[in-house]
mmCIF file of C-alpha atoms in Angstrom:
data_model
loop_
_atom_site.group_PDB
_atom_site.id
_atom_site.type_symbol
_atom_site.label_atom_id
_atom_site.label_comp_id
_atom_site.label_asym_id
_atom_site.label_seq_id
_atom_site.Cartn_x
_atom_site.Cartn_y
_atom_site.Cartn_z
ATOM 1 C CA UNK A 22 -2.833 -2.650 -25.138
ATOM 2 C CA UNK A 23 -5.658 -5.414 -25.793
ATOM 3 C CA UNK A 24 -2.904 -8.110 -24.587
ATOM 4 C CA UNK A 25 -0.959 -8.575 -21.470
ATOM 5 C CA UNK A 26 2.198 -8.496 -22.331
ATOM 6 C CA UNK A 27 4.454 -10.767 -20.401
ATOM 7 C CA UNK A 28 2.090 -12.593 -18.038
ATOM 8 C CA UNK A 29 2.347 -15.580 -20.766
ATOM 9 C CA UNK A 30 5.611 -16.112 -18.759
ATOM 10 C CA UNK A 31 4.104 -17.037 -15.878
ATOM 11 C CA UNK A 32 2.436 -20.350 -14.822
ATOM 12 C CA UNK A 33 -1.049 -20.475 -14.180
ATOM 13 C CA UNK A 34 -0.332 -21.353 -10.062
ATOM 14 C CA UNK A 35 1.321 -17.878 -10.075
ATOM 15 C CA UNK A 36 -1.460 -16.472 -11.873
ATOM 16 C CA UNK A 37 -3.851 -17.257 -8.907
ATOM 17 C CA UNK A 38 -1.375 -15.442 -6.756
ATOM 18 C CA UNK A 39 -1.147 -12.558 -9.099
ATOM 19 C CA UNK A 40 -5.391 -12.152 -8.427
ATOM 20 C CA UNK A 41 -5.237 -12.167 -4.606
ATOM 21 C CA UNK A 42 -3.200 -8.759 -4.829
ATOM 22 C CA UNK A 43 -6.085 -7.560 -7.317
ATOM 23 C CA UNK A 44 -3.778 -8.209 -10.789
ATOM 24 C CA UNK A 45 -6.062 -9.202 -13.717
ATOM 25 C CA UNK A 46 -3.547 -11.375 -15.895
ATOM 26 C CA UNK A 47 -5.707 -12.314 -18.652
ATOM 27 C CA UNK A 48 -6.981 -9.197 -20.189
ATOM 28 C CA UNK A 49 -6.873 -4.997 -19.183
ATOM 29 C CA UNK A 50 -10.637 -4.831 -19.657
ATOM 30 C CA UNK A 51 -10.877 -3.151 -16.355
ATOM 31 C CA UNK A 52 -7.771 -1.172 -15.878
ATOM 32 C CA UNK A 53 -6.511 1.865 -17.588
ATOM 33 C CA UNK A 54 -3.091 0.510 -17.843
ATOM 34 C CA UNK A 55 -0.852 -1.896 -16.387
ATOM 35 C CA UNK A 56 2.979 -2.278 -15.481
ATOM 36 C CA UNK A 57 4.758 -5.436 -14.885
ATOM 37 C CA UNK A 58 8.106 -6.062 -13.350
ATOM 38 C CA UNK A 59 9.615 -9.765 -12.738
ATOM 39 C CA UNK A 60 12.969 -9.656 -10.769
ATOM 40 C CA UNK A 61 14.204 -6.572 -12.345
ATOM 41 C CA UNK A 62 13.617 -6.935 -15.478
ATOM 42 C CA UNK A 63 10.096 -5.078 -17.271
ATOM 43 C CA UNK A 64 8.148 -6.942 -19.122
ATOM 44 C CA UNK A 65 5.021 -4.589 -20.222
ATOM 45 C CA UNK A 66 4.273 -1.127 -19.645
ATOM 46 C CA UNK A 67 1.386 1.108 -20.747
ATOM 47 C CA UNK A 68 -1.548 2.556 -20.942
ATOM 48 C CA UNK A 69 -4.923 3.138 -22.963
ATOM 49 C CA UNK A 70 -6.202 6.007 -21.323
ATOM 50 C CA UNK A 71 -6.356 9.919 -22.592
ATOM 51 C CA UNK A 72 -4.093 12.004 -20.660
ATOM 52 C CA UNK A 73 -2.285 9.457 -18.513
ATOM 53 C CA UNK A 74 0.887 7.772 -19.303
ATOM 54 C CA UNK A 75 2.466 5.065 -18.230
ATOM 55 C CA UNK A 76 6.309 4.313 -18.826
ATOM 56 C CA UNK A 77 9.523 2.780 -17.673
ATOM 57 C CA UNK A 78 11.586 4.986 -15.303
ATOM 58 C CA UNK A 79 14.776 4.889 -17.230
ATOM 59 C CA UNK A 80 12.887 5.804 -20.806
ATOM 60 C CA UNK A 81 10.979 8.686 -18.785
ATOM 61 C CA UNK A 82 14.105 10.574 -17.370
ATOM 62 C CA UNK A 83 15.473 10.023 -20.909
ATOM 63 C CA UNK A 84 12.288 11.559 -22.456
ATOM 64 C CA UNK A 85 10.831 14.451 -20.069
ATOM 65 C CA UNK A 86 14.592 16.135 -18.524
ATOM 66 C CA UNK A 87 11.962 18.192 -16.215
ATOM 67 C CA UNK A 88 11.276 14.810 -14.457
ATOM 68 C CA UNK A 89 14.750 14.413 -12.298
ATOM 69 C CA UNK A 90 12.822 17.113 -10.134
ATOM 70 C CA UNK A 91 10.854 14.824 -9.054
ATOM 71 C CA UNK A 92 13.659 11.985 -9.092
ATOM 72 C CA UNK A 93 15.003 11.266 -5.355
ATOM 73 C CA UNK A 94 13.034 14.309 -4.302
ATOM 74 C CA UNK A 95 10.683 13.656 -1.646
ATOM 75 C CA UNK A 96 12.405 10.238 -0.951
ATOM 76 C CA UNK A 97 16.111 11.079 -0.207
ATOM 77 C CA UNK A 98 18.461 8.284 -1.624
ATOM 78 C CA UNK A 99 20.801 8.797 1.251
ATOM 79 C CA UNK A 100 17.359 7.906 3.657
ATOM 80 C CA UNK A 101 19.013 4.308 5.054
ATOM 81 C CA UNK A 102 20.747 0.992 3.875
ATOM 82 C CA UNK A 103 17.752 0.452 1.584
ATOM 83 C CA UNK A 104 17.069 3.484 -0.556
ATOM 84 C CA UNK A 105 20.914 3.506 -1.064
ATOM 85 C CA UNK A 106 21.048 0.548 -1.850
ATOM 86 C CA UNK A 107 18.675 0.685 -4.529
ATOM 87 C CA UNK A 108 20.113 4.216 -5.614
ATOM 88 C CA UNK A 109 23.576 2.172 -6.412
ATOM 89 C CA UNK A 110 21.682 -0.031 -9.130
ATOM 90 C CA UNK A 111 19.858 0.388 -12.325
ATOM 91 C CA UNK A 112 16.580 2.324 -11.646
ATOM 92 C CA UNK A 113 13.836 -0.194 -12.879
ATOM 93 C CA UNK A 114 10.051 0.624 -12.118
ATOM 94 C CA UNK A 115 7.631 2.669 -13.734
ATOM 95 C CA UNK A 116 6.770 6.365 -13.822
ATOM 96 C CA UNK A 117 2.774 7.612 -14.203
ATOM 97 C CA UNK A 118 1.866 10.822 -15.474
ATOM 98 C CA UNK A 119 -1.737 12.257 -15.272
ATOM 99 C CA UNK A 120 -2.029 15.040 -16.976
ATOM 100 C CA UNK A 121 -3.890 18.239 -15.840
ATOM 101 C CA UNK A 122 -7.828 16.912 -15.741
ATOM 102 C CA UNK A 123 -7.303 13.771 -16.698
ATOM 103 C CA UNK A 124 -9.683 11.386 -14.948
ATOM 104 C CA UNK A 125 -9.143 7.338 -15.399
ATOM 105 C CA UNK A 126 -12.855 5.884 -15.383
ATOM 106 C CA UNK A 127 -10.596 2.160 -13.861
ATOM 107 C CA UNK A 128 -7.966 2.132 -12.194
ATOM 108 C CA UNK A 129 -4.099 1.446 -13.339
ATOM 109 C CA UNK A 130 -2.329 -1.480 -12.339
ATOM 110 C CA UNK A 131 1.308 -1.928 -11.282
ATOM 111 C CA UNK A 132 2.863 -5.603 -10.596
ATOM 112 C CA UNK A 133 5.723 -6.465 -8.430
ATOM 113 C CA UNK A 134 6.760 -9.938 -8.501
ATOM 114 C CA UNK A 135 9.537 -11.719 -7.081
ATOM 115 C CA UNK A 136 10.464 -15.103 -8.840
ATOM 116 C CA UNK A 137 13.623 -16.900 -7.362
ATOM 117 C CA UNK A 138 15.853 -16.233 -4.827
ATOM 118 C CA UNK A 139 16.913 -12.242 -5.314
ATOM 119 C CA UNK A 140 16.591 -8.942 -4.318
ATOM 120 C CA UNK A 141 14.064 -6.791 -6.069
ATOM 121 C CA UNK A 142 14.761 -3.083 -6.408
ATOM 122 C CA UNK A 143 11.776 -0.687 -7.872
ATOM 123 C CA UNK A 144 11.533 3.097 -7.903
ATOM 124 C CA UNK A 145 8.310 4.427 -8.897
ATOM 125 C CA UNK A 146 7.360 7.961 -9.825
ATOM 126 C CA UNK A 147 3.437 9.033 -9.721
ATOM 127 C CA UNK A 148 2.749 12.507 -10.705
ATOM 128 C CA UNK A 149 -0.890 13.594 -10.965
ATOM 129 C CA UNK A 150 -1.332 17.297 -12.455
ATOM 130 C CA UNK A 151 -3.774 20.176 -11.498
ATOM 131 C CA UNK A 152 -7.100 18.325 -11.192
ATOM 132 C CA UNK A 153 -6.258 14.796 -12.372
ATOM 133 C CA UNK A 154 -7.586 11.766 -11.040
ATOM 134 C CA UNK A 155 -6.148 8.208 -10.987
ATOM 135 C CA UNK A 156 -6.238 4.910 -8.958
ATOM 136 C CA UNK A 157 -3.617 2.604 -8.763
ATOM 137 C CA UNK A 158 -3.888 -0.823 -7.401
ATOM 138 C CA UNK A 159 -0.054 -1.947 -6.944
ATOM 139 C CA UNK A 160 0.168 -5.652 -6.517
ATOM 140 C CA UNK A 161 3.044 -7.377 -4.689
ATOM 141 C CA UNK A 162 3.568 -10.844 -4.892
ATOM 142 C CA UNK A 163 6.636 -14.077 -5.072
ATOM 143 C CA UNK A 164 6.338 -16.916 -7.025
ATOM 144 C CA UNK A 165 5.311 -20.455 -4.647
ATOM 145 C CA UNK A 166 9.105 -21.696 -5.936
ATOM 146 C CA UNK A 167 10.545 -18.827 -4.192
ATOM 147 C CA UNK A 168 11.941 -19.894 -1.602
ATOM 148 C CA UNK A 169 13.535 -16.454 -0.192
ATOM 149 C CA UNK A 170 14.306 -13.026 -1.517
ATOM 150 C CA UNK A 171 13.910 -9.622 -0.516
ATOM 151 C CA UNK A 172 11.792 -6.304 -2.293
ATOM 152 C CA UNK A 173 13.116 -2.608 -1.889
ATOM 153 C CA UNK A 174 10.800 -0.131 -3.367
ATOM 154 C CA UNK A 175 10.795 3.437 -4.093
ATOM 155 C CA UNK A 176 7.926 5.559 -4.719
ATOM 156 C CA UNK A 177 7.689 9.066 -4.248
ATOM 157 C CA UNK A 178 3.946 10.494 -5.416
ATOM 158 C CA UNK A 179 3.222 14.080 -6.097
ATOM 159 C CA UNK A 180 -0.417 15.283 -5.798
ATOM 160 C CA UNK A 181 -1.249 18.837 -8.085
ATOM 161 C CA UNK A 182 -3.708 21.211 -7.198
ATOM 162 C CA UNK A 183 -7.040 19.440 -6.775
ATOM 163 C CA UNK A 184 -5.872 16.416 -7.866
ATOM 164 C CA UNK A 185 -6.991 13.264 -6.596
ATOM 165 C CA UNK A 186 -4.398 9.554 -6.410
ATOM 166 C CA UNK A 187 -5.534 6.670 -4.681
ATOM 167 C CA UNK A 188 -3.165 4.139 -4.130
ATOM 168 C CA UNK A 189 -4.320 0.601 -3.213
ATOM 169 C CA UNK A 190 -1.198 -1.379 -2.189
ATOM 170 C CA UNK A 191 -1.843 -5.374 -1.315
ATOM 171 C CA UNK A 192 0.867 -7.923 -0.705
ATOM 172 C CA UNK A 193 1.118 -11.880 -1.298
ATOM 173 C CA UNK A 194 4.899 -12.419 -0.427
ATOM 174 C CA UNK A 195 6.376 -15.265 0.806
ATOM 175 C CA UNK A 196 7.132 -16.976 4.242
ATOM 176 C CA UNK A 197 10.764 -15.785 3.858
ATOM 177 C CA UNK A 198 10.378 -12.357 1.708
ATOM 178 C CA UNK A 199 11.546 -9.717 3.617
ATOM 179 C CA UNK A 200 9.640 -6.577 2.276
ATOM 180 C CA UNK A 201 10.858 -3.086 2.687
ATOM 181 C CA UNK A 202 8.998 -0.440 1.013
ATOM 182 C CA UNK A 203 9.933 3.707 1.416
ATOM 183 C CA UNK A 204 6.840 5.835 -0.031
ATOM 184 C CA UNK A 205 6.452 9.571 0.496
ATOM 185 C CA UNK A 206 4.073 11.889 -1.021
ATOM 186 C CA UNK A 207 3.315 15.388 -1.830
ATOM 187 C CA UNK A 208 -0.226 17.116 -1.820
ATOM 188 C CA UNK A 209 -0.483 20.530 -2.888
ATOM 189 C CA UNK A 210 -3.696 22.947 -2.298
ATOM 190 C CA UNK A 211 -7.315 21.004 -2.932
ATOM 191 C CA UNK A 212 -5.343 17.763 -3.236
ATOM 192 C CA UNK A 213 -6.555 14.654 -1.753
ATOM 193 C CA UNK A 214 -4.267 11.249 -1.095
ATOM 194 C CA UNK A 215 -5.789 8.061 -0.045
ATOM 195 C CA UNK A 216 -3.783 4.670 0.710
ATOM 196 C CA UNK A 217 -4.538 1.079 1.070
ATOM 197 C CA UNK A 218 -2.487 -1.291 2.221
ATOM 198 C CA UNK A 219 -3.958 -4.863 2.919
ATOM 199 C CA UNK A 220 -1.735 -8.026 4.230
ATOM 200 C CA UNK A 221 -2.821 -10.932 4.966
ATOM 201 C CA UNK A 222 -0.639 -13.218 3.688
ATOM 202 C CA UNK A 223 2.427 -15.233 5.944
ATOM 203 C CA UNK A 224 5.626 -12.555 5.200
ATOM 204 C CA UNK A 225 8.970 -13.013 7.242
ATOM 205 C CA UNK A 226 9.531 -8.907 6.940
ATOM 206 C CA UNK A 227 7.568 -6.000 6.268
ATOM 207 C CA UNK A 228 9.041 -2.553 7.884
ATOM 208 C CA UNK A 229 7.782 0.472 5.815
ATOM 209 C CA UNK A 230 6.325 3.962 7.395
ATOM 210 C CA UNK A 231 4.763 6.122 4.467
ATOM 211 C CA UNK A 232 4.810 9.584 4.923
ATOM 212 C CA UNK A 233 2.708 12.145 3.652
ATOM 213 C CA UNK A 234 3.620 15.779 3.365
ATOM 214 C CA UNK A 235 0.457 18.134 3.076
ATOM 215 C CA UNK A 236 1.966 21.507 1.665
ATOM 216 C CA UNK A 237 -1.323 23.120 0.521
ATOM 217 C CA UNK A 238 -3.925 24.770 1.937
ATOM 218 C CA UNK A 239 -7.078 22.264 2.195
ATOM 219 C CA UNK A 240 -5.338 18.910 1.318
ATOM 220 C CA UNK A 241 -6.454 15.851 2.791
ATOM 221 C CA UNK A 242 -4.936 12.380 3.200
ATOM 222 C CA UNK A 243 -6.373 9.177 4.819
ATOM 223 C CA UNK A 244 -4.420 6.102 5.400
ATOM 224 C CA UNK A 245 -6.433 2.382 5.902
ATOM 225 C CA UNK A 246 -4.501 -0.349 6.623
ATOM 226 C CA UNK A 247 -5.583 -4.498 7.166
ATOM 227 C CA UNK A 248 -2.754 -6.387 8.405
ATOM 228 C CA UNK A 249 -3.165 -9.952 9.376
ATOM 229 C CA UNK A 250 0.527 -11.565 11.388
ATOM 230 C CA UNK A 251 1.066 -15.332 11.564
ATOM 231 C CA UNK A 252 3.891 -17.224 13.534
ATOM 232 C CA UNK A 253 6.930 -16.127 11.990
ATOM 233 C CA UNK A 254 5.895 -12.864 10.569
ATOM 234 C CA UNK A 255 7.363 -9.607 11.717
ATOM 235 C CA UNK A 256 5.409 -6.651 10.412
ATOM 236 C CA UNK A 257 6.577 -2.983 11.366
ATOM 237 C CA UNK A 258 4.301 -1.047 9.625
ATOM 238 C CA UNK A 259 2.480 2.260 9.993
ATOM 239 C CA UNK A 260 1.822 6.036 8.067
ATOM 240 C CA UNK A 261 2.744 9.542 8.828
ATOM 241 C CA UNK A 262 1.001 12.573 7.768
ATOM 242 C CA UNK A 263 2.726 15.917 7.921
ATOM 243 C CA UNK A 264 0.587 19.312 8.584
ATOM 244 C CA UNK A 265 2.428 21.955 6.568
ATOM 245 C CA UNK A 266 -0.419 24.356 5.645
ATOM 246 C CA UNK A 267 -3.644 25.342 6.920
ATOM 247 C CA UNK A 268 -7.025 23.575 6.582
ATOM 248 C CA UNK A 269 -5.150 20.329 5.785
ATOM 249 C CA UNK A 270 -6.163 17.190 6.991
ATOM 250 C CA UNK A 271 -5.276 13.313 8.268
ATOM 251 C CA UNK A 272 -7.120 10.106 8.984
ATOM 252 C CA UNK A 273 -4.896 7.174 9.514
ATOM 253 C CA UNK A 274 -7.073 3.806 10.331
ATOM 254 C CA UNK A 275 -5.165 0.425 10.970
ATOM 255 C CA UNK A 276 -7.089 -2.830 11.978
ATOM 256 C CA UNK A 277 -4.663 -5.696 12.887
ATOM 257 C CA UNK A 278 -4.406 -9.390 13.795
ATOM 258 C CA UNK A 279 -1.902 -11.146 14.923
ATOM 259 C CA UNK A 280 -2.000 -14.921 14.957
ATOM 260 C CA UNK A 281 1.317 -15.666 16.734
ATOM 261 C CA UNK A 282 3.375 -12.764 14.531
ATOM 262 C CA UNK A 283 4.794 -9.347 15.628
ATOM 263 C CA UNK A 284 3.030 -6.299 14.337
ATOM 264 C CA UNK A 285 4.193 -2.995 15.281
ATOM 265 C CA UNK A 286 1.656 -0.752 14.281
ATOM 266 C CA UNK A 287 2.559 3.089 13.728
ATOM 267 C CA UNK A 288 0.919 6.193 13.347
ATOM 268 C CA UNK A 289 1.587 9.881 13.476
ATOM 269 C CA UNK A 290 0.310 13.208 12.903
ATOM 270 C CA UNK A 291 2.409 16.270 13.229
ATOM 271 C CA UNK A 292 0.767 19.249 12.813
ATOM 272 C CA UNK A 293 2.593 22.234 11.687
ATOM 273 C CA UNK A 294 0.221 25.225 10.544
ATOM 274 C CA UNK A 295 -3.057 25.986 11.809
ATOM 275 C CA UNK A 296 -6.419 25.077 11.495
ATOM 276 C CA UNK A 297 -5.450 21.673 10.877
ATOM 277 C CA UNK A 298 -7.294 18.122 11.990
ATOM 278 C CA UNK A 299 -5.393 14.876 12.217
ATOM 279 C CA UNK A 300 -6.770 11.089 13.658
ATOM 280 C CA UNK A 301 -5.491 8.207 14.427
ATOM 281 C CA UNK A 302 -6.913 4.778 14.952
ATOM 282 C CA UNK A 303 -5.323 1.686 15.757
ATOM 283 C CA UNK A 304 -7.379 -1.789 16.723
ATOM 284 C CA UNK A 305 -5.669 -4.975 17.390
ATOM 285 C CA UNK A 306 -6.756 -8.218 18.268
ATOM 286 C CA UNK A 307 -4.409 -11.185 19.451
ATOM 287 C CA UNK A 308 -5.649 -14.431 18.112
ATOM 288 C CA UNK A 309 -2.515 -16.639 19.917
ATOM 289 C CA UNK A 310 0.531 -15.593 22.009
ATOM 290 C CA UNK A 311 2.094 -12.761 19.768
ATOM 291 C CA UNK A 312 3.302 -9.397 19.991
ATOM 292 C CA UNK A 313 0.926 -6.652 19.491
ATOM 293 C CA UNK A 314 2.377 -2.777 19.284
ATOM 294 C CA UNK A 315 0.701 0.541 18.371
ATOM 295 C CA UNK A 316 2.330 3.477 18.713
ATOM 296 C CA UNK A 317 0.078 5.979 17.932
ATOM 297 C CA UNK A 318 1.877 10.022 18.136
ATOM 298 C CA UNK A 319 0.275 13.070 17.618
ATOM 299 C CA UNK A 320 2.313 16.448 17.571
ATOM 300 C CA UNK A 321 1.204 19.701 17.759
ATOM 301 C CA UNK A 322 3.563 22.677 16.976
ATOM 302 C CA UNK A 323 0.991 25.627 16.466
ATOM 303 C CA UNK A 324 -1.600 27.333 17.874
ATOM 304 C CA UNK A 325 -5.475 25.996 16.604
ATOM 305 C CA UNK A 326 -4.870 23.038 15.693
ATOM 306 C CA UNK A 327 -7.141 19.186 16.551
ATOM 307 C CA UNK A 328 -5.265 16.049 16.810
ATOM 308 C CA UNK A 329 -6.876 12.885 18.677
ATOM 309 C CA UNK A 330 -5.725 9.094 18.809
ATOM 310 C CA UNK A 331 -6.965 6.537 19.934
ATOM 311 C CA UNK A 332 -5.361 2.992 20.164
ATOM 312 C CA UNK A 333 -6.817 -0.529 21.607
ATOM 313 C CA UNK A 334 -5.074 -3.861 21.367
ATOM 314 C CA UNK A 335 -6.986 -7.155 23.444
ATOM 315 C CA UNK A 336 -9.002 -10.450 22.721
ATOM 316 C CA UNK A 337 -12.470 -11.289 21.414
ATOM 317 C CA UNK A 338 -14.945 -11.209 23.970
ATOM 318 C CA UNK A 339 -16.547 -13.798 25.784
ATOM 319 C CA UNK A 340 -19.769 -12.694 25.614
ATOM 320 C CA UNK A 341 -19.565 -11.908 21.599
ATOM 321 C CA UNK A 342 -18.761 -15.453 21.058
ATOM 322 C CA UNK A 343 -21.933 -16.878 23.149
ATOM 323 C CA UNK A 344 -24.227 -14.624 22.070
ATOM 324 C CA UNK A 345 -23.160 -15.671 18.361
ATOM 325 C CA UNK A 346 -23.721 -19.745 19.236
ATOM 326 C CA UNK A 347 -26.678 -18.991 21.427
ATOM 327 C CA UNK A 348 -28.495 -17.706 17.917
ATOM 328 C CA UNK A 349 -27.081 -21.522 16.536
ATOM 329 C CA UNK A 350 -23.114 -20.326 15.516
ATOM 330 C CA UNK A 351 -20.344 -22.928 16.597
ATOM 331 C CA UNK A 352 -17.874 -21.730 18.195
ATOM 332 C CA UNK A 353 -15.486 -21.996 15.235
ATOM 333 C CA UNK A 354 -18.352 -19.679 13.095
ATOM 334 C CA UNK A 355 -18.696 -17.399 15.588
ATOM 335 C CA UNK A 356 -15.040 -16.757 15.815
ATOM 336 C CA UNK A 357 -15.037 -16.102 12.364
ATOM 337 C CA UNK A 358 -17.641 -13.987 11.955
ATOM 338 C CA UNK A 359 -16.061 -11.646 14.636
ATOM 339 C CA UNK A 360 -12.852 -11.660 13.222
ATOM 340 C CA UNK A 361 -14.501 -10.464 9.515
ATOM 341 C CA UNK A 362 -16.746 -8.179 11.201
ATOM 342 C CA UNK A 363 -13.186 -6.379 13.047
ATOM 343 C CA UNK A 364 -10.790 -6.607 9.776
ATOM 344 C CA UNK A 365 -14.306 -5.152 7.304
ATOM 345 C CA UNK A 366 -12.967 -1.837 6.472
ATOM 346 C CA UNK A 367 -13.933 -0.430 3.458
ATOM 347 C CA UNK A 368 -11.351 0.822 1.830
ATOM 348 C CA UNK A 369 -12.432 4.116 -0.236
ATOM 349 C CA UNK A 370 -12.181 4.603 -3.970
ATOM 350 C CA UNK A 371 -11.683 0.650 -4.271
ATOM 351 C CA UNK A 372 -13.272 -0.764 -6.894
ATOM 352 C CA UNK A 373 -16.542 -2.986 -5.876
ATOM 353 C CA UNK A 374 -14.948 -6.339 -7.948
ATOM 354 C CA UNK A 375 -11.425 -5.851 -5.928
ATOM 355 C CA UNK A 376 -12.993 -4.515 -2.269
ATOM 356 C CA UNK A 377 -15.195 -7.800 -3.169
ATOM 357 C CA UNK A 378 -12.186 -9.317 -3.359
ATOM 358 C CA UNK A 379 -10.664 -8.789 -0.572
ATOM 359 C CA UNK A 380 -14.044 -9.466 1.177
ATOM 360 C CA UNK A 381 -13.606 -13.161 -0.546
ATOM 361 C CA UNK A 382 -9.664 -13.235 0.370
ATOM 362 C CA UNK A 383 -11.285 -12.377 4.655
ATOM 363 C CA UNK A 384 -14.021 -15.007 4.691
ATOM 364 C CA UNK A 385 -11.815 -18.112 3.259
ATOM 365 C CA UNK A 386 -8.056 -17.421 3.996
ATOM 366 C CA UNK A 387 -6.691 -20.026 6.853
ATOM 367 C CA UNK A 388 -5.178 -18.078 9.635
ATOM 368 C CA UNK A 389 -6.000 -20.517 12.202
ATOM 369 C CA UNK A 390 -9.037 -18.728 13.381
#
């Protein structure tokens, strides 16, 4: 585990891609394991820390039979064209065991990339036992030679009692990848499920709506999501969390841009046993002509329960951007620092290097602020 594995294969442009999705591809000092797919085929898997393994899907269904419980489970394979679809081929992707109390000190890493024209198809397993705790940043990323493809992804996560997974999803596809991930989770009593999902990259397609199921009593889950839409971009993407059991909880926060792409952001919290709390926020901002959509729900089916939403799409203000260049700004800097200030979320249980990162990735990518 002191060598990557299979990053030798790829060129040193790449690399630099690899990084903006938070992949280290010159060493695991850092990370607690790592997983690497290219196209379909796997080109490292493992891990150095006690209690947690990490292993290729086919290998674990071959070595734990008690795992096809968990196989096509929470994620139907029937769901649409796209689960189906990657039901009908090999299963390629990883599967992550934490055992009961294991605790990574850094976070796993899982890499997705796409290198020529083809259709990527992943199914991921993440099981974290009574009172684990893991991270996993899952980079997503095409080669600059691709010129088009497409990514389906499976990943169905199951959170034990008191466990803790944070998943910290961020894509660098293409101008022509068309992206369509299907995630649902599990959380049982105590459990606690946080996802990131950051995009600011150019992407022709990304429709996904992750979907958490909270089945026991006290579990939490909190959704944060940066998505950034330029011309020719067409980004449906949003987060459910389901209420099953009582004292469970939801926070689902997106902040969006778009820069002459579509962005259709949803949200929704349904709750279905009582004394539950759900919220939903949605920001937007329209940079140029571009479509904007939230579509925030919130559904209450029992007696004591608190949902709110709230939702706002619009423009920077006026004012912000004087008051900015009357303290010596341009126009252009005071744009900028607006637009950092809206998309600064901090995104918890990221690491500081990777949330610094993404910091880095806000103040110089070009969107044509």
């Amino acid at each position: 585990m002191s060598e990557m594995n299979g990053f030798d294969s790829i060129s040193t442009e790449d690399k630099e891609r690899l990084t903006l999705t938070g992949i280290q591809t010159d060493s695991l000092e850092g990370r607690a394991g790592s997983f690497l797919l290219v196209n379909d085929h796997v080109l490292h898997a493992g891990s150095n820390a006690e209690g947690v393994e990490v292993m290729m899907i086919d290998k674990a269904l071959e070595t734990y039979a008690w795992l096809s419980e968990y196989f096509w489970n929470v994620v139907p394979k029937d769901k649409d064209q796209y689960t189906q679809y990657v039901a009908d081929h090999p299963q390629r992707g990883y599967v992550i065991i934490a055992r009961k109390g294991a605790k990574t000190t850094f976070p796993l890493q899982s890499c997705m990339f796409l290198q020529g024209d083809t259709i990527q198809t992943v199914h991921n397993i993440v099981i974290a036992e009574e009172g684990a705790e893991v991270h996993l940043i899952a980079g997503c990323a095409s080669s600059l030679k691709t010129k088009e493809g497409a990514h389906y992804g499976i990943n169905e996560i199951y959170v034990g009692k008191d466990a803790k997974v944070t998943s910290t999803m961020i894509h660098t596809w293409g101008e022509e990848i068309e992206v369509f991930p299907r995630t649902a989770s599990v959380v049982a009593e105590g459990g606690t499920f946080i996802s990131n999902y950051v995009c600011m990259k150019p992407t022709k397609m990304v429709q996904m709506y992750p979907t958490a199921h909270l089945r026991g009593k006290g579990a939490v889950a909190r959704f944060s999501s940066v998505i950034v839409a330029g011309p020719g971009s067409h980004i449906d993407a949003g987060s459910r969390a389901i209420l099953e059991a009582p004292e469970t909880s939801a926070e689902l926060i997106t902040r969006a841009i778009t820069n002459g792409g579509t962005i259709i952001s949803r949200g929704a919290i349904i709750g279905e046993a009582p004394q539950t709390k759900g919220h939903i926020e949605c920001r937007g901002l329209i940079l140029k002509d571009g479509i904007m959509h939230a579509i925030p729900e919130i559904d209450g089916r029992v007696v004591d329960v608190e949902l709110s939403h709230e939702a706002a799409v619009g423009k920077i203000a006026r004012d912000e951007i004087e008051y900015l260049m009357a303290r010596g700004l341009s126009e252009e800097e005071a744009t900028a620092t607006i637009i950092r200030g809206f998309l600064d979320v901090r995104i918890e249980g990221l690491p500081d290097a990777l949330q610094k990162q993404i910091d880095d990735a806000i103040d110089s990518a070009d969107h044509g602020f």
